[in-house]
Tab-separated table of C-alpha atoms in Angstrom:
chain	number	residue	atom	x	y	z
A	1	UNK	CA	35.112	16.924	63.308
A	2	UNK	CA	35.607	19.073	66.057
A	3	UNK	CA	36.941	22.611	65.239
A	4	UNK	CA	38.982	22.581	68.607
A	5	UNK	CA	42.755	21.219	68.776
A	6	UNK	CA	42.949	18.068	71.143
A	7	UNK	CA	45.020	18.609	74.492
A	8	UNK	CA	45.424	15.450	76.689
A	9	UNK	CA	44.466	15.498	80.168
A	10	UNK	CA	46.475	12.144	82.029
A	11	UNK	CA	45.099	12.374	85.476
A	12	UNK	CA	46.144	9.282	88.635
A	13	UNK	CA	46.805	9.483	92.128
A	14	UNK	CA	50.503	10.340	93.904
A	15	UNK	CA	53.220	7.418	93.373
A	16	UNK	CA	51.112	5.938	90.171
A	17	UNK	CA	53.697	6.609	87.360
A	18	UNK	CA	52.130	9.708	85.685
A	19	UNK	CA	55.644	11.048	84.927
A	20	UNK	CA	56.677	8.016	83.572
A	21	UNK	CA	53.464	7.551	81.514
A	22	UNK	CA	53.985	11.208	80.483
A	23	UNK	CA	57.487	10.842	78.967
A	24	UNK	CA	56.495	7.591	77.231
A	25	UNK	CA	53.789	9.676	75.470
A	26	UNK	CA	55.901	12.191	74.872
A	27	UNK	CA	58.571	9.723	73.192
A	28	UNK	CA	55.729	8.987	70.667
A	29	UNK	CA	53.540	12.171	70.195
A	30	UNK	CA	54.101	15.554	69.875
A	31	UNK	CA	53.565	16.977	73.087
A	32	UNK	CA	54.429	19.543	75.707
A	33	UNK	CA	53.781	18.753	79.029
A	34	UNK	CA	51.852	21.055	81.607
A	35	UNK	CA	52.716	20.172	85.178
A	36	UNK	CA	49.065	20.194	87.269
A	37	UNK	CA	50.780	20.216	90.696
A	38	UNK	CA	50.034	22.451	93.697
A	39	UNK	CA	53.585	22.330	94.913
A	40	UNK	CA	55.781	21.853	91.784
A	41	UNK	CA	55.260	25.376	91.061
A	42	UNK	CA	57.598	26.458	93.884
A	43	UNK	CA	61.101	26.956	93.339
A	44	UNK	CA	63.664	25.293	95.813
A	45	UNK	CA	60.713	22.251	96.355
A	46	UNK	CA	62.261	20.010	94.212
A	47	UNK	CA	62.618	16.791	96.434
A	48	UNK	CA	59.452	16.517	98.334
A	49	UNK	CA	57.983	17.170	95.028
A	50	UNK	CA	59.173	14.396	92.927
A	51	UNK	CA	59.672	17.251	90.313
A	52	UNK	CA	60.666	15.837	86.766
A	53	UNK	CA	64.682	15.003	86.942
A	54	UNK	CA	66.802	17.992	84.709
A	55	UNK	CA	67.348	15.454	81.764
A	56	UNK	CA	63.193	14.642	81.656
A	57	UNK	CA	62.648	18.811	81.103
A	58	UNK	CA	65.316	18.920	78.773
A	59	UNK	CA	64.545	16.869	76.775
A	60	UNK	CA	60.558	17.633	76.708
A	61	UNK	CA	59.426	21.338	77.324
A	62	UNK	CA	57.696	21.043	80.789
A	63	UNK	CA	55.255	24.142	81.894
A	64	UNK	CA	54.508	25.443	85.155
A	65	UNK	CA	57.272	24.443	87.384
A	66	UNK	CA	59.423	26.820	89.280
A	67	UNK	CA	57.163	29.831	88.681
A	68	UNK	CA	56.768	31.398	92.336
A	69	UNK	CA	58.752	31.241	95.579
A	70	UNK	CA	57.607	29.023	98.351
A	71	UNK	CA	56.291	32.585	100.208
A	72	UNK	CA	53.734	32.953	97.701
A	73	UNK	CA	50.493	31.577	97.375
A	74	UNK	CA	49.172	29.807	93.900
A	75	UNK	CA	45.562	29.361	93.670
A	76	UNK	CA	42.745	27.207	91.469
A	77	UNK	CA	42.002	30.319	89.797
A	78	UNK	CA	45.134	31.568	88.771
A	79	UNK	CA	46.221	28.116	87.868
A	80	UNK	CA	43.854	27.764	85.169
A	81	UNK	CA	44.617	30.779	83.427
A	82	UNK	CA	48.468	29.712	83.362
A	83	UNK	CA	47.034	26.592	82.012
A	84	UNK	CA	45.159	28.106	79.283
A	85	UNK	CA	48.039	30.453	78.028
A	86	UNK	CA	50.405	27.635	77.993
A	87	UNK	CA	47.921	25.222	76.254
A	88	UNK	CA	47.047	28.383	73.758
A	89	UNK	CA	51.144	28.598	73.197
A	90	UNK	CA	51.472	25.049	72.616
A	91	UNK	CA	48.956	24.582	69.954
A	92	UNK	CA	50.624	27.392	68.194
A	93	UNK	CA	53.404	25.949	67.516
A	94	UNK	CA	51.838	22.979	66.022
A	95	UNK	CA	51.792	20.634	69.364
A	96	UNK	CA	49.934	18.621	72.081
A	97	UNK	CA	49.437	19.918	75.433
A	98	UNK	CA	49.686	17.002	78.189
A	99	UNK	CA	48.424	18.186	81.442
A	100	UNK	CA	50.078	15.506	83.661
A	101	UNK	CA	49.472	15.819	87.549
A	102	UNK	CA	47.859	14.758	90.652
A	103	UNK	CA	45.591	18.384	92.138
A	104	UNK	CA	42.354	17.377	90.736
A	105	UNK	CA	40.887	20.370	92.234
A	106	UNK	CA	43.028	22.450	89.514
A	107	UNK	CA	41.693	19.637	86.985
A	108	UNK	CA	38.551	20.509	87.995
A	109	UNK	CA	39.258	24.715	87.467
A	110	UNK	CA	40.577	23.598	84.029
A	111	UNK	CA	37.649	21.305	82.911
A	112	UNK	CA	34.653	22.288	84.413
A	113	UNK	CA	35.649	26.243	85.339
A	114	UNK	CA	35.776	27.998	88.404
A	115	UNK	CA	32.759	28.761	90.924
A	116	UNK	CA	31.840	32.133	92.181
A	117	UNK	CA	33.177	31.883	95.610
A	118	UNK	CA	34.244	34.826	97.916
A	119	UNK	CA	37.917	35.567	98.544
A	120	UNK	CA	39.627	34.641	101.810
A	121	UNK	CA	38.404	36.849	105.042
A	122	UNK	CA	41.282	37.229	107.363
A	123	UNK	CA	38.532	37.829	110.346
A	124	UNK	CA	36.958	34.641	109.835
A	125	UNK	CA	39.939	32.188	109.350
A	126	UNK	CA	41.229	33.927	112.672
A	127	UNK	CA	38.114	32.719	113.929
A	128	UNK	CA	37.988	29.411	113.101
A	129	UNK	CA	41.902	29.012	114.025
A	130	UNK	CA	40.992	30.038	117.405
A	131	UNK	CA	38.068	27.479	117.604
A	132	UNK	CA	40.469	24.816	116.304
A	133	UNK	CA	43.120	25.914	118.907
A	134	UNK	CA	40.142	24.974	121.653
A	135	UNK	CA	38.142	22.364	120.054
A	136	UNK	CA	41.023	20.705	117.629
A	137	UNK	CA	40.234	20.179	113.365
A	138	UNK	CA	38.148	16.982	113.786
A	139	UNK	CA	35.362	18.877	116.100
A	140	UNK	CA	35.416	21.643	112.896
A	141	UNK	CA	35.295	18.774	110.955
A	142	UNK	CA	32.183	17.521	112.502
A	143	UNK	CA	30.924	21.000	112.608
A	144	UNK	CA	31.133	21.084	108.550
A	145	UNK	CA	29.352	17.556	108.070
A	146	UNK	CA	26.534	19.351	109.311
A	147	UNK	CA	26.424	21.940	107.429
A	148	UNK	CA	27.871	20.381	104.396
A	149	UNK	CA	28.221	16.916	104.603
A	150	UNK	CA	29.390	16.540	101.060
A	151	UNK	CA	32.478	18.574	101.341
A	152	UNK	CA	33.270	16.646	104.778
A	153	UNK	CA	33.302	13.244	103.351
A	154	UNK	CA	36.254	13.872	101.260
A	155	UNK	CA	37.943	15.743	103.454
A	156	UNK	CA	40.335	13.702	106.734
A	157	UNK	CA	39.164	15.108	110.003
A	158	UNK	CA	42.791	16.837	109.841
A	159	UNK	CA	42.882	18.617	107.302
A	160	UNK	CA	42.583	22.012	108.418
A	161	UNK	CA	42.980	24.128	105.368
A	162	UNK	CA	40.301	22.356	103.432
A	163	UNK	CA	37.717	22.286	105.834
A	164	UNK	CA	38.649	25.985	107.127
A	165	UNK	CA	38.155	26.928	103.634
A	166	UNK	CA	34.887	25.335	103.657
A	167	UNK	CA	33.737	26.357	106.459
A	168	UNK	CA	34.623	30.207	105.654
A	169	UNK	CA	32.654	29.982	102.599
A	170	UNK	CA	29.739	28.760	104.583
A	171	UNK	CA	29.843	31.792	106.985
A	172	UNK	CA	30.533	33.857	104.182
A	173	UNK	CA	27.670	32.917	102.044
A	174	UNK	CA	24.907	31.132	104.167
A	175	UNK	CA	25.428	28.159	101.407
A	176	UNK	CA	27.352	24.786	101.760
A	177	UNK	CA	30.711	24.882	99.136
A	178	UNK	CA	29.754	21.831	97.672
A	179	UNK	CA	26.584	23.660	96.417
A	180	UNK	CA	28.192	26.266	94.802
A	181	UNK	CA	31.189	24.004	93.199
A	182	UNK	CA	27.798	22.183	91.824
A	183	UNK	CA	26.291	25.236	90.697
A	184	UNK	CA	29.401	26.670	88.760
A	185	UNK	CA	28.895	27.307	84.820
A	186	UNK	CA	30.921	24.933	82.582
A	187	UNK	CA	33.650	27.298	81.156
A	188	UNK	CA	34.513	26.823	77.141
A	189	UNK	CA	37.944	24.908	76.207
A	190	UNK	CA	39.989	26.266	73.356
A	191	UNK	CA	40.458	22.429	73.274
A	192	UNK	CA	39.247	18.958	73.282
A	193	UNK	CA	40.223	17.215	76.246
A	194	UNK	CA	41.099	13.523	76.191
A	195	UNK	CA	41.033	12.576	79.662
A	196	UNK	CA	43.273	9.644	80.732
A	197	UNK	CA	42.871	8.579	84.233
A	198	UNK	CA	45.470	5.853	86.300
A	199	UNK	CA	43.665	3.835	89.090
A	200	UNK	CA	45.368	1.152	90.966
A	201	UNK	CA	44.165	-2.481	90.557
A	202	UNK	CA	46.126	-3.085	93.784
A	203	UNK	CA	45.734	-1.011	96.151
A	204	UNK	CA	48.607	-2.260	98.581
A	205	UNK	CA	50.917	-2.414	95.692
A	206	UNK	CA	50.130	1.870	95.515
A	207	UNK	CA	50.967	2.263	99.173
A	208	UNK	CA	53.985	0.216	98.906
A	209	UNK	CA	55.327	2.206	96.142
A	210	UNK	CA	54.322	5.676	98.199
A	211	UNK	CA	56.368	4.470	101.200
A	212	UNK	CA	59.123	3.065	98.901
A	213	UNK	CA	59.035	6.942	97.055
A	214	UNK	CA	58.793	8.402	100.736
A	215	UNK	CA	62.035	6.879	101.365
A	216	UNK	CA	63.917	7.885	98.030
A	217	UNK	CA	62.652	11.474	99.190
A	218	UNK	CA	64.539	11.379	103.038
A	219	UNK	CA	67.630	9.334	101.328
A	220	UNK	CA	67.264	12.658	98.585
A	221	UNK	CA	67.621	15.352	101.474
A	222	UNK	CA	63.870	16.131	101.535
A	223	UNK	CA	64.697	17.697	105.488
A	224	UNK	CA	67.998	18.816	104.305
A	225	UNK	CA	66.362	20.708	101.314
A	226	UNK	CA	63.936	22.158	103.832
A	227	UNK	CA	66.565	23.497	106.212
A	228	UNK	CA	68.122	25.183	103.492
A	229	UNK	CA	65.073	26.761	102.205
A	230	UNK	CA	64.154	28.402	105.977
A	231	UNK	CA	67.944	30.163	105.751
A	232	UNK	CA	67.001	31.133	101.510
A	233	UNK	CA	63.288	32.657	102.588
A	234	UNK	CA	61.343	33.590	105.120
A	235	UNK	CA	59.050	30.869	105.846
A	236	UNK	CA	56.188	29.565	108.589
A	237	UNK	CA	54.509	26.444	108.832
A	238	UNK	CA	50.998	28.406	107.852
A	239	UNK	CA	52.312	28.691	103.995
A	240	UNK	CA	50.592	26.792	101.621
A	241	UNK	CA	53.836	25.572	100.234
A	242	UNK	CA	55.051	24.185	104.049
A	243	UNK	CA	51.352	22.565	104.109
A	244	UNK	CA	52.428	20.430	101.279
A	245	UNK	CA	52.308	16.238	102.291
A	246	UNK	CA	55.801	15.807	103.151
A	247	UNK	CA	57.168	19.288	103.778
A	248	UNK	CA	54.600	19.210	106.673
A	249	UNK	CA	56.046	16.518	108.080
A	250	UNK	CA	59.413	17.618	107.666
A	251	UNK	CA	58.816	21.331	109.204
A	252	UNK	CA	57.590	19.299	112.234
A	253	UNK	CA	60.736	17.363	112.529
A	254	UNK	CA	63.047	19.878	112.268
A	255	UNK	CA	61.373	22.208	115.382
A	256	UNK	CA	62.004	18.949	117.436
A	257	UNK	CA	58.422	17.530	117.764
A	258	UNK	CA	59.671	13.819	116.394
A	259	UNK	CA	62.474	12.129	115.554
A	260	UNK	CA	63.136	10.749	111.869
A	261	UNK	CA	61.214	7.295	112.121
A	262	UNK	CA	58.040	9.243	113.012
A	263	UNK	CA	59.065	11.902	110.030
A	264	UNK	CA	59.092	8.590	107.838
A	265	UNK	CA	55.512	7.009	109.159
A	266	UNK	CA	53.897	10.242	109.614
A	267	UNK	CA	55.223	11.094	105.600
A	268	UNK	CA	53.658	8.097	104.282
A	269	UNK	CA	50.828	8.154	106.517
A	270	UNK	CA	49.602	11.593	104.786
A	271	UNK	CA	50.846	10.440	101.444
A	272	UNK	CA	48.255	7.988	101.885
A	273	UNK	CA	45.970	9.999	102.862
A	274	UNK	CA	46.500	12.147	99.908
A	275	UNK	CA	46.104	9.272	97.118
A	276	UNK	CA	43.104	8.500	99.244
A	277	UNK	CA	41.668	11.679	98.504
A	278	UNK	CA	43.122	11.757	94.942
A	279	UNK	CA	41.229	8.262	94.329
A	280	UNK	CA	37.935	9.553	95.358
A	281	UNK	CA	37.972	12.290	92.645
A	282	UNK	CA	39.076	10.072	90.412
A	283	UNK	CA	35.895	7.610	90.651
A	284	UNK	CA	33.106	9.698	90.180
A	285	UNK	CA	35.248	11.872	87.388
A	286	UNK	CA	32.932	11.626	83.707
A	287	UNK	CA	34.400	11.497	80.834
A	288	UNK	CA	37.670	9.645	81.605
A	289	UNK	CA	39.253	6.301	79.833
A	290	UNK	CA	40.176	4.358	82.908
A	291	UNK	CA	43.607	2.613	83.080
A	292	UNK	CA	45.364	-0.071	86.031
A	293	UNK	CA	48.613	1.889	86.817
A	294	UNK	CA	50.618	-1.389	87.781
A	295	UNK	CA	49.402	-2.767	84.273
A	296	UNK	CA	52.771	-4.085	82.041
A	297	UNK	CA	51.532	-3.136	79.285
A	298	UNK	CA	50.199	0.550	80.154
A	299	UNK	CA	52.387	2.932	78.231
A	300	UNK	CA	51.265	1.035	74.687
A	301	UNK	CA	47.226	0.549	75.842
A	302	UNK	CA	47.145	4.237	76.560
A	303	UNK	CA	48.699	5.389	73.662
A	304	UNK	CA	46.866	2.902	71.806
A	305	UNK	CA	43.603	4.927	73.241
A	306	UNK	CA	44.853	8.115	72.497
A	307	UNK	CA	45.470	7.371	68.634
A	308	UNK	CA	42.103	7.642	67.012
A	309	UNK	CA	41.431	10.510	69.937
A	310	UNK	CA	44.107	12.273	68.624
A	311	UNK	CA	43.502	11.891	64.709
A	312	UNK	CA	39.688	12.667	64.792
């Protein structure tokens, strides 16, 4: 018997029910729920979010949402020791953390720990912005595959704050970042995970629900909820919070470079992308009990799983 208590780690790509899954669990366990999203922790991003609707957090205590403002920057590091208080607060009071979410990079902090990598150098991203300005991201990108083709093949030829980041590290440290991800020690839980992870069995079924969600999100006042968070703070497109799939999109439409039927295929376009992304992390991570997302029966299979988990 393990000495540790069990936390549950439910793990899937955007638009494949984890909420949903979550408050089922929650209907018949114990548990807390600990948001693992890179852009639910900023206040005023509810709608391009999907954050959990008032009556969901009411009813089940839900952790690290609304923590910073969309000016601030959240990283991998800081996430995990949020993660580990709240966990270390839920047990105490006699109950289950769920970590429910779709940033497998802050899965990975949580699980496996956090390399040794060096913080951001303004000099160098200023370099490598002005080389994209010239060259464009998928020339960087090709750049990185060189250097670090492991890295570039998850990452979209686009997406410039991944491989900037990875390319900084390289000209940092002389050493691909895939290397020293590899190379980082396996941190101690206070827990026992119980990883739970939601892959589609139909792939076009996933993409219809993203651009059926993307939809819900513009009919919500996604732009509208934008607008009024450039009068609230003071924002540019460089924050990691306007990065976010969606709010991207929608910054873009609102300084006039497309009109709303390219904000809706452009949105689901990168929420693609995204799930993509998320999918490929989810294949090659060990350890997890793999479940179809569109499957009828999921809520009672996975809590089915969870049982003798939960009791050993």
């Amino acid at each position: 018997m393990s000495p540790r208590p069990p936390a549950i780690l439910l793990m899937g790509p955007t638009a494949s029910g984890k909420s949903a899954l979550a408050m089922a669990i929650a209907a018949r366990l114990p548990v807390e729920i600990v948001s693992v999203d890179s852009a639910q922790v900023y206040r005023g991003m509810d709608v391009g979010t999907a954050k959990p609707p008032a009556a969901d957090r009411a009813a089940v205590p839900h952790h690290l949402i609304d923590i910073i403002d969309p000016t601030e920057a959240y990283s991998a590091a800081r996430f995990r020791a949020d993660a580990l208080a709240a966990a270390g607060a839920i047990t105490a009071r006699g109950r289950i953390p769920l970590f429910a979410g779709g940033t497998m990079l802050y899965f990975r902090a949580l699980a496996r720990g956090l390399a040794d990598l060096p913080a951001a150098d303004a000099a160098v991203r200023a370099e490598l912005d002005a080389e994209a300005a010239r060259r464009g991201w998928p020339a960087l990108h090709a750049a990185l595959a060189r250097v670090d083709p492991q890295t570039a093949a998850r990452l979209e030829p686009n997406d410039a704050q991944r491989i900037q980041r990875a390319l900084e590290v390289h000209r940092l440290t002389g050493e691909p970042m895939s290397r020293l991800l590899a190379a980082a020690r396996e941190a101690a839980l206070p827990f026992t995970p119980v990883q739970i992870a939601l892959l589609p069995g139909d792939r076009a079924a996933l993409h219809r629900r993203i651009g059926e969600r993307f939809d819900a999100m513009l009919a919500a006042g996604l732009v509208e909820e934008l607008a009024a968070l450039r009068e609230r703070f003071t924002l540019h497109a460089g924050l990691p919070a306007m990065r976010a799939v969606g709010y991207r999109q929608a910054w873009e439409h609102l300084a006039g470079e497309y009109g709303r039927d390219e904000l809706r295929s452009r949105g689901v376009f990168a929420t693609r992308q995204l799930a993509k992304r998320q999918l490929t992390w989810l294949r090659s991570w060990p350890g997890a009990t793999r479940f179809d997302c569109f499957d009828p029966d999921l809520a009672a299979k996975v809590l089915a799983a969870l049982a003798p988990r939960l009791d050993a």
